[in-house]
Each structure stands twice: as structure tokens, then as C-alpha cells.
Amino acid sequence: MKQLTKIELEGMLPDYIFGKLSPEEIEIFEFNVDNFPDLVQDVKDAKELFSRIDATEFEHIISKKTRNTSVKVRNRMSRKKQVKFGKLQLFTRFVLPVAAVLAIFVYTIFVQQTNKDINTKPNLISEKIDSEEIRELISENEDFDILDMNFTTLTNEDAIYESQSDFIKQIYFDELLNNYDQILNYLNSKITYTSTKTLLLSSIDEDEFQDILKELENVGKIF
Amino acid sequence: MGIAVLANTAYNETIGTLSQIDSERFSNQFVNEHKNFVYATALRYIKDYDDADDITQEVFIKALNSWSKFEHKSSVKTWLYKITVNMCLNYQKRSKFLTFFSKMDNETISSIKYDEHNAQENMESNEVFKRFNEELAKLPEKQRETFALRYFHELSYNEISELLGTSVGGLKANYFQAVKKLAGNLKDIR
């Protein structure tokens, strides 16, 4: 008769108890198991327990729980079919909201970027007109008391406008008049060649031209 | 067409090629044949009767919808077992996630479910079944699954080995340990 190790016998023990071994295997098992009293005890304990437990009874209990499963599955499947989205529903329920969210997101990013650009834009006046230059211009003006000015604030556009906005305007107009011919030529070229809808100098009649001259004279009187 | 013939035909075809009526017949036959196996497996993992029932339905819906993808390289039982276990594990993850956010203790949930079930079980006089299931649930997963698949569902060692990824020798050792522990822990019903 074939000799078996304890591990081999342990591997066969459950199938021996549940009657899954062939007659030959049963004979070999019973021949060898007597060499291991603890295994004999295990066989006895397991047989006692499983004689009280009937696997078919367990199956019966489970069957009670699952008796309507096929109906439930069929109902659930038909419900899921109904819930399936058509193309239009898919578009209105998912694509549109996603597109809207994306648009809001892109717009928000764009606005933030624009604000950032505005905030970081250089101060044009303070860049173009050096504080020393302004100081010289102010000192040349007799109507202005230089002692009242704090020059450290002149690089700040707001400070300049708050304190001496009229004076700054005067500087700009002076510059405008000094370069009057150049500006007029520039405007003339632009108006003549780029825009047909705006006023054309060539189309101005005599009366209108006289009115413009009067306006220019009035402007000259101011300064 | 008889159910048995239909089943044989259907097992070799895809469900999509069958007519509506045949498809329904096949679905019913397929579900009825395997529902206990799927339900019992789900119950071992989830330990809640209602949730196991819910998962069982989802398993069959998934299996029937993906029947055409089933390549018949393994048996239907092993295929269903894999789907069931995957669904149960996903369910457990989802439950843990929800429990974490609702700040509820997992033990509280299971005790409530068991209490609800106890009344039903006592009415049905299934004390042995209940005690046995409790002790079975306490076993390590490999031992529990080896025992259940072999004892209740009568799968071969090769099939179980494929499902659990354990050698046949290892399975036999697990099976022995499971039987020994159950016998030791269930002295009160021996």
C-alpha cells in the first residue's frame, strides 16, 4: 500500500469527509491516517459538524433569496434601456453644459489676463517725461511757485494730475501747436488714404474752412 | 424550441443574434442556472442580504450585456465568479469611501444589517446556517473561498486554482485549514 505524508493526508482529508475520493483513494487514506492520531481526531470533529450541516439545505435557503432574481434582472435591464440617452439628450445634458463651463473658464482666464496686462502697463507719462524734465519746465513757468511742489511725487501720474493738471495740459497743448504742421500732414494722409467715411479735407467747402480757421484762432487766443 | 436546446444553442452563439423572445428565454435560463452561485459568492464578500441581491442583479446585467465578448476560454462559472468578485470589491471600496464621509462606523452598519436579518432568520429557523455563515466569514479570504467553491459549488481544484491564483497543493492546504477551523469554532452546533 502507498505510503502518504501527513501533508498529503491533510490535503485529502476534506474530500474524504465529503465523499469526494475514489474507492482506491479512500483505501489509501484510511490505511495511512492511523499513523497520525491528531488527523484522526480532525476527521472525527469534522464529520460531527458536517453531519449536521446539509449543503443542499444551504442551497435551498439561498434559493429562497434568489427566487425573483431573473424577473428583477429583466426589469432592471429594461429600465436601463429606457434611461439610455439619445443623441439629442446626450447633447443637451452633457455637451452643452460642458461647453458652457469651458466657455466660462476660458472667459475668466482671458479677463484675468487682460486685467493683469492693464495693471502691469507702464505709467506712460512718468516714462515719457522724466521728473527732471518736468522740474525744468515748471521752473521756467513764472506763474507757478516751485516751492509748493514735492518733486518726489512727480513720477506718479495721479500726483501730477491732482496737483498741477492744468499746467500739464498746457505743456501738451504747447507741444501740439509746435508740431501743428506735422500733425496736420499726418492726419491729412490718414484721412485721405485710409478712411473714406470720415471727413475729407479735399471735400470741405469755403464756409466750413473759414469756420475751422476761426476755431483755430479762438484756440490761439486761449494760449 | 426547448429550453435545454435553446441553452445549448445560446451558449454557442451570442445573445445579440437571438430574437427578442429567445433572448429573454436565454436570459431567464442563464440567470436561473447561476443565480445561487452568484448570490452566495456576493454574500460571502458583502455580508448583507439586500446588497448581495443588488450585486447579483448587476452581475447578470453585465454578463448578459457582454456575453458576446465572452470567449469561452474558461467556464461560465469562473467568468461569473470573476465579475462578481470584482463588483463586490468595488462595492466595498465605495462603501468605505461613503462611510468615511458620513463618519459612520463600518461595524455599526453591519450590526444593523445583521439585526434586521436576525429576525427573518429566526423566523425561518436557520440558526445553523447563520452561525455557519458567521464562522465562514471569519476565515481568511483564500480559505473561505476555497472552502465555499469546493464544498458548496463543487468546483474542481483546477477551476478554483484558476480563480484564486493558487496552486492545487496550496488549495488543498487551505481547504484542510478551513475545515479544521470551522469544526473547532462550531463545537456548539456539533
Tab-separated table of C-alpha atoms in Angstrom:
chain	number	residue	atom	x	y	z
A	1	MET	CA	0.000	0.000	0.000
A	2	LYS	CA	1.207	3.502	-0.911
A	3	GLN	CA	2.703	5.480	1.976
A	4	LEU	CA	1.453	9.108	2.336
A	5	THR	CA	2.956	12.023	4.249
A	6	LYS	CA	0.960	13.991	6.792
A	7	ILE	CA	0.661	16.953	4.389
A	8	GLU	CA	-0.689	14.680	1.655
A	9	LEU	CA	-3.217	13.223	4.074
A	10	GLU	CA	-4.292	16.700	5.195
A	11	GLY	CA	-4.894	17.593	1.536
A	12	MET	CA	-7.152	14.557	1.151
A	13	LEU	CA	-8.985	14.924	4.471
A	14	PRO	CA	-11.816	17.328	3.404
A	15	ASP	CA	-12.567	15.338	0.255
A	16	TYR	CA	-12.578	12.146	2.373
A	17	ILE	CA	-15.128	13.658	4.776
A	18	PHE	CA	-17.344	14.976	1.954
A	19	GLY	CA	-17.163	11.724	-0.006
A	20	LYS	CA	-15.257	13.083	-2.969
A	21	LEU	CA	-12.480	10.472	-3.030
A	22	SER	CA	-12.464	7.417	-5.259
A	23	PRO	CA	-12.638	3.954	-3.566
A	24	GLU	CA	-8.898	3.490	-4.137
A	25	GLU	CA	-8.076	6.847	-2.578
A	26	ILE	CA	-10.336	6.100	0.390
A	27	GLU	CA	-8.467	2.850	0.992
A	28	ILE	CA	-5.068	4.573	0.855
A	29	PHE	CA	-6.278	7.383	3.137
A	30	GLU	CA	-7.695	5.048	5.758
A	31	PHE	CA	-4.572	2.897	5.671
A	32	ASN	CA	-2.285	5.901	6.365
A	33	VAL	CA	-4.347	8.120	8.633
A	34	ASP	CA	-3.995	5.834	11.640
A	35	ASN	CA	-0.308	6.828	11.797
A	36	PHE	CA	-1.375	10.387	12.780
A	37	PRO	CA	-3.705	10.469	15.810
A	38	ASP	CA	-4.262	14.238	15.533
A	39	LEU	CA	-5.594	13.744	11.998
A	40	VAL	CA	-7.884	11.006	13.220
A	41	GLN	CA	-9.292	13.500	15.736
A	42	ASP	CA	-9.689	16.133	12.988
A	43	VAL	CA	-11.632	13.659	10.871
A	44	LYS	CA	-13.901	12.852	13.791
A	45	ASP	CA	-14.587	16.563	14.624
A	46	ALA	CA	-15.257	17.488	11.004
A	47	LYS	CA	-17.575	14.529	10.470
A	48	GLU	CA	-19.558	15.526	13.581
A	49	LEU	CA	-20.023	19.070	12.355
A	50	PHE	CA	-20.815	18.343	8.729
A	51	SER	CA	-23.241	15.589	9.610
A	52	ARG	CA	-25.383	18.436	10.991
A	53	ILE	CA	-24.866	20.615	8.000
A	54	ASP	CA	-26.502	19.816	4.746
A	55	ALA	CA	-25.144	21.667	1.750
A	56	THR	CA	-28.410	21.136	-0.118
A	57	GLU	CA	-30.265	22.825	2.730
A	58	PHE	CA	-27.972	25.803	2.342
A	59	GLU	CA	-28.734	25.800	-1.361
A	60	HIS	CA	-32.432	25.785	-0.504
A	61	ILE	CA	-32.076	28.822	1.737
A	62	ILE	CA	-30.125	30.688	-0.928
A	63	SER	CA	-32.777	29.721	-3.497
A	64	LYS	CA	-35.423	31.429	-1.380
A	65	LYS	CA	-33.436	34.643	-1.501
A	66	THR	CA	-32.902	34.488	-5.234
A	67	ARG	CA	-36.285	33.236	-6.413
A	68	ASN	CA	-37.158	36.555	-8.143
A	69	THR	CA	-33.711	37.345	-9.442
A	70	SER	CA	-34.484	36.686	-13.104
A	71	VAL	CA	-37.522	38.985	-13.006
A	72	LYS	CA	-35.535	41.670	-11.203
A	73	VAL	CA	-32.733	41.411	-13.754
A	74	ARG	CA	-35.158	41.683	-16.655
A	75	ASN	CA	-36.908	44.697	-15.119
A	76	ARG	CA	-33.663	46.404	-14.360
A	77	MET	CA	-32.366	45.771	-17.864
A	78	SER	CA	-35.482	47.264	-19.437
A	79	ARG	CA	-35.225	50.288	-17.133
A	80	LYS	CA	-31.622	50.794	-18.156
A	81	LYS	CA	-32.595	50.626	-21.817
A	82	GLN	CA	-35.133	53.400	-21.245
A	83	VAL	CA	-32.605	55.518	-19.450
A	84	LYS	CA	-30.100	55.262	-22.311
A	85	PHE	CA	-29.645	58.710	-23.838
A	86	GLY	CA	-30.465	59.622	-27.409
A	87	LYS	CA	-28.053	61.822	-29.325
A	88	LEU	CA	-30.083	64.974	-28.667
A	89	GLN	CA	-30.394	64.177	-24.957
A	90	LEU	CA	-26.699	63.477	-24.803
A	91	PHE	CA	-26.030	66.840	-26.425
A	92	THR	CA	-28.367	68.811	-24.175
A	93	ARG	CA	-27.473	67.001	-20.986
A	94	PHE	CA	-23.736	66.730	-21.322
A	95	VAL	CA	-22.203	68.514	-24.302
A	96	LEU	CA	-23.910	71.881	-23.755
A	97	PRO	CA	-23.197	72.133	-20.018
A	98	VAL	CA	-19.586	71.094	-20.579
A	99	ALA	CA	-19.213	73.674	-23.363
A	100	ALA	CA	-20.747	76.350	-21.140
A	101	VAL	CA	-18.405	75.531	-18.286
A	102	LEU	CA	-15.440	75.612	-20.643
A	103	ALA	CA	-16.537	78.955	-22.081
A	104	ILE	CA	-16.856	80.448	-18.601
A	105	PHE	CA	-13.479	79.073	-17.697
A	106	VAL	CA	-11.792	80.477	-20.812
A	107	TYR	CA	-13.543	83.839	-20.375
A	108	THR	CA	-12.456	84.035	-16.743
A	109	ILE	CA	-8.860	83.305	-17.679
A	110	PHE	CA	-8.998	85.877	-20.514
A	111	VAL	CA	-10.449	88.624	-18.272
A	112	GLN	CA	-7.889	87.927	-15.588
A	113	GLN	CA	-5.099	88.114	-18.140
A	114	THR	CA	-6.444	91.406	-19.529
A	115	ASN	CA	-6.700	92.920	-16.041
A	116	LYS	CA	-3.197	91.752	-15.348
A	117	ASP	CA	-1.973	93.468	-18.541
A	118	ILE	CA	-3.729	96.712	-17.568
A	119	ASN	CA	-2.274	96.631	-14.084
A	120	THR	CA	1.206	95.973	-15.328
A	121	LYS	CA	1.026	98.630	-18.091
A	122	PRO	CA	3.778	101.205	-17.541
A	123	ASN	CA	2.949	104.693	-16.456
A	124	LEU	CA	3.232	106.457	-19.796
A	125	ILE	CA	3.573	109.973	-18.509
A	126	SER	CA	6.166	109.145	-15.916
A	127	GLU	CA	8.065	107.098	-18.502
A	128	LYS	CA	7.926	109.626	-21.299
A	129	ILE	CA	8.528	112.683	-19.190
A	130	ASP	CA	11.411	112.426	-16.910
A	131	SER	CA	10.963	114.091	-13.492
A	132	GLU	CA	13.970	116.330	-14.107
A	133	GLU	CA	12.438	117.466	-17.384
A	134	ILE	CA	9.168	118.367	-15.637
A	135	ARG	CA	11.073	120.179	-12.973
A	136	GLU	CA	12.783	122.322	-15.598
A	137	LEU	CA	9.520	123.075	-17.379
A	138	ILE	CA	7.836	124.066	-14.128
A	139	SER	CA	10.732	126.250	-13.086
A	140	GLU	CA	10.501	128.093	-16.455
A	141	ASN	CA	6.877	128.948	-15.760
A	142	GLU	CA	6.715	132.220	-13.874
A	143	ASP	CA	3.118	131.738	-12.644
A	144	PHE	CA	3.999	128.683	-10.685
A	145	ASP	CA	5.523	128.690	-7.196
A	146	ILE	CA	8.183	125.991	-7.301
A	147	LEU	CA	8.429	125.814	-3.508
A	148	ASP	CA	4.905	124.363	-3.290
A	149	MET	CA	5.863	121.220	-5.207
A	150	ASN	CA	7.155	117.977	-3.898
A	151	PHE	CA	9.200	116.600	-6.806
A	152	THR	CA	9.432	113.121	-5.424
A	153	THR	CA	5.755	112.647	-6.305
A	154	LEU	CA	6.072	113.814	-9.888
A	155	THR	CA	6.760	110.417	-11.306
A	156	ASN	CA	3.304	109.387	-10.184
A	157	GLU	CA	0.708	110.238	-12.794
A	158	ASP	CA	-2.072	110.765	-10.237
A	159	ALA	CA	0.022	113.070	-8.134
A	160	ILE	CA	0.851	115.166	-11.173
A	161	TYR	CA	-2.770	115.411	-12.243
A	162	GLU	CA	-4.013	116.200	-8.760
A	163	SER	CA	-1.524	118.937	-8.113
A	164	GLN	CA	-0.878	120.545	-11.451
A	165	SER	CA	-3.213	119.110	-14.049
A	166	ASP	CA	-3.817	122.463	-15.792
A	167	PHE	CA	-0.135	123.056	-16.123
A	168	ILE	CA	0.448	119.614	-17.622
A	169	LYS	CA	-2.379	120.201	-20.113
A	170	GLN	CA	-0.692	123.426	-21.120
A	171	ILE	CA	2.557	121.571	-21.800
A	172	TYR	CA	0.716	119.122	-24.039
A	173	PHE	CA	-1.056	121.868	-25.991
A	174	ASP	CA	2.234	123.724	-26.451
A	175	GLU	CA	3.752	120.579	-27.876
A	176	LEU	CA	0.676	120.136	-30.091
A	177	LEU	CA	0.940	123.650	-31.520
A	178	ASN	CA	4.678	123.401	-32.039
A	179	ASN	CA	4.147	120.309	-34.178
A	180	TYR	CA	0.928	121.518	-35.786
A	181	ASP	CA	2.138	121.168	-39.389
A	182	GLN	CA	3.422	117.666	-38.877
A	183	ILE	CA	0.222	116.552	-37.187
A	184	LEU	CA	-1.921	118.097	-39.902
A	185	ASN	CA	0.081	116.375	-42.626
A	186	TYR	CA	-0.187	113.082	-40.759
A	187	LEU	CA	-3.947	113.435	-40.323
A	188	ASN	CA	-4.384	114.519	-43.895
A	189	SER	CA	-2.559	111.497	-45.193
A	190	LYS	CA	-4.522	109.173	-42.929
A	191	ILE	CA	-7.882	110.651	-43.761
A	192	THR	CA	-7.221	110.822	-47.466
A	193	TYR	CA	-5.898	107.297	-47.943
A	194	THR	CA	-7.372	105.151	-45.219
A	195	SER	CA	-10.860	106.357	-44.481
A	196	THR	CA	-13.458	107.372	-46.982
A	197	LYS	CA	-16.273	107.622	-44.484
A	198	THR	CA	-14.664	110.275	-42.310
A	199	LEU	CA	-14.216	113.908	-43.137
A	200	LEU	CA	-12.069	114.574	-46.213
A	201	LEU	CA	-10.097	117.838	-46.287
A	202	SER	CA	-10.466	117.994	-50.050
A	203	SER	CA	-14.257	117.923	-49.756
A	204	ILE	CA	-14.512	120.861	-47.302
A	205	ASP	CA	-16.168	123.899	-48.859
A	206	GLU	CA	-15.099	127.507	-48.344
A	207	ASP	CA	-17.514	128.313	-45.480
A	208	GLU	CA	-16.602	125.298	-43.485
A	209	PHE	CA	-12.926	126.049	-43.945
A	210	GLN	CA	-13.467	129.596	-42.651
A	211	ASP	CA	-15.260	128.260	-39.591
A	212	ILE	CA	-12.352	125.951	-38.859
A	213	LEU	CA	-9.919	128.866	-39.151
A	214	LYS	CA	-11.998	130.872	-36.662
A	215	GLU	CA	-11.962	127.968	-34.263
A	216	LEU	CA	-8.201	127.749	-34.558
A	217	GLU	CA	-7.892	131.479	-33.886
A	218	ASN	CA	-10.049	131.096	-30.788
A	219	VAL	CA	-7.809	128.297	-29.630
A	220	GLY	CA	-4.791	130.528	-30.199
A	221	LYS	CA	-6.346	133.257	-28.023
A	222	ILE	CA	-6.579	130.912	-25.106
A	223	PHE	CA	-2.845	130.397	-25.088
B	1	MET	CA	-37.581	25.315	-29.053
B	2	GLY	CA	-36.974	23.620	-25.716
B	3	ILE	CA	-35.065	25.411	-23.005
B	4	ALA	CA	-32.250	22.861	-22.965
B	5	VAL	CA	-31.800	23.074	-26.734
B	6	LEU	CA	-32.053	26.818	-26.574
B	7	ALA	CA	-29.434	26.947	-23.857
B	8	ASN	CA	-27.053	24.801	-25.880
B	9	THR	CA	-27.629	26.955	-28.945
B	10	ALA	CA	-27.325	30.148	-26.980
B	11	TYR	CA	-24.140	29.116	-25.250
B	12	ASN	CA	-22.548	28.716	-28.646
B	13	GLU	CA	-23.964	31.884	-30.144
B	14	THR	CA	-24.011	35.454	-28.991
B	15	ILE	CA	-27.095	36.731	-27.297
B	16	GLY	CA	-27.292	39.511	-29.870
B	17	THR	CA	-28.071	37.044	-32.675
B	18	LEU	CA	-31.166	35.691	-30.925
B	19	SER	CA	-34.658	37.086	-31.416
B	20	GLN	CA	-36.239	39.155	-28.660
B	21	ILE	CA	-38.252	36.240	-27.241
B	22	ASP	CA	-35.364	33.790	-27.460
B	23	SER	CA	-33.108	36.372	-25.905
B	24	GLU	CA	-35.455	36.735	-22.927
B	25	ARG	CA	-35.719	32.975	-22.572
B	26	PHE	CA	-31.977	32.649	-22.667
B	27	SER	CA	-31.582	35.419	-20.085
B	28	ASN	CA	-34.033	33.747	-17.723
B	29	GLN	CA	-32.448	30.359	-18.154
B	30	PHE	CA	-28.960	31.761	-17.708
B	31	VAL	CA	-29.911	33.702	-14.573
B	32	ASN	CA	-31.801	30.786	-13.023
B	33	GLU	CA	-28.916	28.421	-13.622
B	34	HIS	CA	-26.289	30.581	-11.940
B	35	LYS	CA	-28.161	32.892	-9.562
B	36	ASN	CA	-27.454	30.874	-6.398
B	37	PHE	CA	-23.771	30.669	-7.178
B	38	VAL	CA	-23.503	34.421	-7.828
B	39	TYR	CA	-25.663	35.359	-4.846
B	40	ALA	CA	-23.764	33.100	-2.429
B	41	THR	CA	-20.449	34.491	-3.657
B	42	ALA	CA	-21.634	38.077	-3.273
B	43	LEU	CA	-22.997	37.297	0.177
B	44	ARG	CA	-19.624	35.937	1.332
B	45	TYR	CA	-17.928	39.167	0.301
B	46	ILE	CA	-20.596	41.727	1.207
B	47	LYS	CA	-22.227	40.003	4.208
B	48	ASP	CA	-25.500	41.799	3.605
B	49	TYR	CA	-28.506	40.109	2.026
B	50	ASP	CA	-30.005	43.137	0.280
B	51	ASP	CA	-26.706	44.364	-1.103
B	52	ALA	CA	-25.799	40.846	-2.238
B	53	ASP	CA	-29.131	40.711	-4.083
B	54	ASP	CA	-28.419	44.063	-5.703
B	55	ILE	CA	-24.944	42.991	-6.777
B	56	THR	CA	-26.303	39.697	-8.130
B	57	GLN	CA	-28.626	41.604	-10.454
B	58	GLU	CA	-25.828	43.892	-11.600
B	59	VAL	CA	-23.572	40.900	-12.273
B	60	PHE	CA	-26.166	39.310	-14.534
B	61	ILE	CA	-26.848	42.557	-16.373
B	62	LYS	CA	-23.155	42.965	-17.010
B	63	ALA	CA	-22.735	39.321	-18.026
B	64	LEU	CA	-25.692	39.391	-20.410
B	65	ASN	CA	-24.613	42.668	-21.962
B	66	SER	CA	-21.070	41.437	-22.506
B	67	TRP	CA	-21.990	37.882	-23.453
B	68	SER	CA	-20.654	38.441	-26.974
B	69	LYS	CA	-17.244	39.290	-25.518
B	70	PHE	CA	-17.059	36.056	-23.514
B	71	GLU	CA	-14.539	33.901	-25.338
B	72	HIS	CA	-15.398	30.564	-23.680
B	73	LYS	CA	-11.776	30.033	-22.709
B	74	SER	CA	-12.921	29.408	-19.148
B	75	SER	CA	-16.192	28.030	-17.828
B	76	VAL	CA	-19.186	30.332	-17.419
B	77	LYS	CA	-19.000	29.806	-13.666
B	78	THR	CA	-15.427	31.051	-13.386
B	79	TRP	CA	-16.281	34.029	-15.628
B	80	LEU	CA	-19.272	34.916	-13.447
B	81	TYR	CA	-17.212	34.446	-10.314
B	82	LYS	CA	-14.635	36.971	-11.543
B	83	ILE	CA	-17.317	39.534	-12.398
B	84	THR	CA	-18.971	39.022	-9.014
B	85	VAL	CA	-15.769	39.368	-7.015
B	86	ASN	CA	-14.772	42.499	-8.948
B	87	MET	CA	-18.157	44.059	-8.313
B	88	CYS	CA	-18.031	43.162	-4.631
B	89	LEU	CA	-14.566	44.659	-4.233
B	90	ASN	CA	-15.701	47.848	-5.989
B	91	TYR	CA	-18.750	47.941	-3.754
B	92	GLN	CA	-16.580	47.575	-0.656
B	93	LYS	CA	-14.334	50.426	-1.801
B	94	ARG	CA	-17.355	52.616	-2.461
B	95	SER	CA	-18.835	51.736	0.927
B	96	LYS	CA	-15.593	52.595	2.701
B	97	PHE	CA	-15.469	55.907	0.853
B	98	LEU	CA	-19.081	56.742	1.762
B	99	THR	CA	-18.603	55.573	5.335
B	100	PHE	CA	-15.574	57.794	5.651
B	101	PHE	CA	-17.559	60.842	4.567
B	102	SER	CA	-20.656	60.058	6.573
B	103	LYS	CA	-18.410	59.381	9.607
B	104	MET	CA	-20.239	56.159	10.301
B	105	ASP	CA	-18.516	53.178	11.766
B	106	ASN	CA	-18.448	50.151	9.485
B	107	GLU	CA	-19.246	47.834	12.378
B	108	THR	CA	-22.386	49.831	13.120
B	109	ILE	CA	-23.657	49.288	9.605
B	110	SER	CA	-23.013	45.566	9.599
B	111	SER	CA	-24.556	45.109	13.031
B	112	ILE	CA	-27.708	46.909	11.890
B	113	LYS	CA	-27.926	44.749	8.824
B	114	TYR	CA	-27.397	41.595	10.850
B	115	ASP	CA	-30.016	42.626	13.392
B	116	GLU	CA	-32.549	43.183	10.637
B	117	HIS	CA	-31.653	39.868	9.192
B	118	ASN	CA	-31.701	38.031	12.537
B	119	ALA	CA	-35.450	38.404	12.884
B	120	GLN	CA	-36.008	36.953	9.457
B	121	GLU	CA	-33.538	34.167	10.074
B	122	ASN	CA	-35.069	33.219	13.414
B	123	MET	CA	-38.454	33.050	11.755
B	124	GLU	CA	-37.011	30.701	9.201
B	125	SER	CA	-35.241	28.646	11.903
B	126	ASN	CA	-31.918	28.880	10.122
B	127	GLU	CA	-29.751	29.264	13.173
B	128	VAL	CA	-27.233	26.701	11.931
B	129	PHE	CA	-26.998	28.440	8.579
B	130	LYS	CA	-26.480	31.782	10.279
B	131	ARG	CA	-23.836	30.508	12.712
B	132	PHE	CA	-22.043	28.663	9.957
B	133	ASN	CA	-22.001	31.742	7.732
B	134	GLU	CA	-20.676	33.879	10.553
B	135	GLU	CA	-17.796	31.495	11.175
B	136	LEU	CA	-17.145	31.112	7.466
B	137	ALA	CA	-16.927	34.894	7.133
B	138	LYS	CA	-14.230	34.973	9.823
B	139	LEU	CA	-11.869	32.779	7.824
B	140	PRO	CA	-9.079	34.298	5.713
B	141	GLU	CA	-10.305	35.026	2.170
B	142	LYS	CA	-8.372	32.239	0.430
B	143	GLN	CA	-9.506	29.605	2.945
B	144	ARG	CA	-13.090	30.871	2.863
B	145	GLU	CA	-13.291	30.970	-0.916
B	146	THR	CA	-11.578	27.606	-1.378
B	147	PHE	CA	-13.991	26.010	1.069
B	148	ALA	CA	-17.100	27.630	-0.437
B	149	LEU	CA	-16.183	26.957	-4.049
B	150	ARG	CA	-15.321	23.347	-3.332
B	151	TYR	CA	-17.937	22.439	-0.724
B	152	PHE	CA	-20.976	24.448	-1.860
B	153	HIS	CA	-20.342	24.917	-5.568
B	154	GLU	CA	-18.355	21.731	-6.227
B	155	LEU	CA	-15.774	23.330	-8.486
B	156	SER	CA	-12.712	21.290	-9.388
B	157	TYR	CA	-9.335	22.140	-7.872
B	158	ASN	CA	-8.138	23.292	-11.299
B	159	GLU	CA	-11.038	25.723	-11.657
B	160	ILE	CA	-10.503	27.095	-8.153
B	161	SER	CA	-6.796	27.372	-8.846
B	162	GLU	CA	-7.551	29.474	-11.929
B	163	LEU	CA	-9.909	31.704	-9.980
B	164	LEU	CA	-7.803	32.259	-6.898
B	165	GLY	CA	-4.378	32.084	-8.496
B	166	THR	CA	-3.161	29.454	-6.063
B	167	SER	CA	-1.527	26.077	-6.774
B	168	VAL	CA	-3.593	22.924	-6.288
B	169	GLY	CA	-1.333	21.910	-3.383
B	170	GLY	CA	-1.894	25.290	-1.746
B	171	LEU	CA	-5.644	24.994	-2.259
B	172	LYS	CA	-5.738	21.594	-0.565
B	173	ALA	CA	-3.869	23.011	2.415
B	174	ASN	CA	-6.311	25.962	2.576
B	175	TYR	CA	-9.262	23.625	2.320
B	176	PHE	CA	-7.978	21.473	5.191
B	177	GLN	CA	-7.321	24.528	7.380
B	178	ALA	CA	-10.809	25.889	6.665
B	179	VAL	CA	-12.494	22.591	7.598
B	180	LYS	CA	-10.390	22.261	10.750
B	181	LYS	CA	-11.123	25.825	11.906
B	182	LEU	CA	-14.850	25.528	11.233
B	183	ALA	CA	-15.003	22.253	13.149
B	184	GLY	CA	-13.123	23.850	16.051
B	185	ASN	CA	-15.207	27.048	16.127
B	186	LEU	CA	-18.610	25.426	15.687
B	187	LYS	CA	-18.455	22.968	18.563
B	188	ASP	CA	-21.742	24.403	19.857
B	189	ILE	CA	-23.670	23.088	16.881
B	190	ARG	CA	-21.873	19.755	16.530
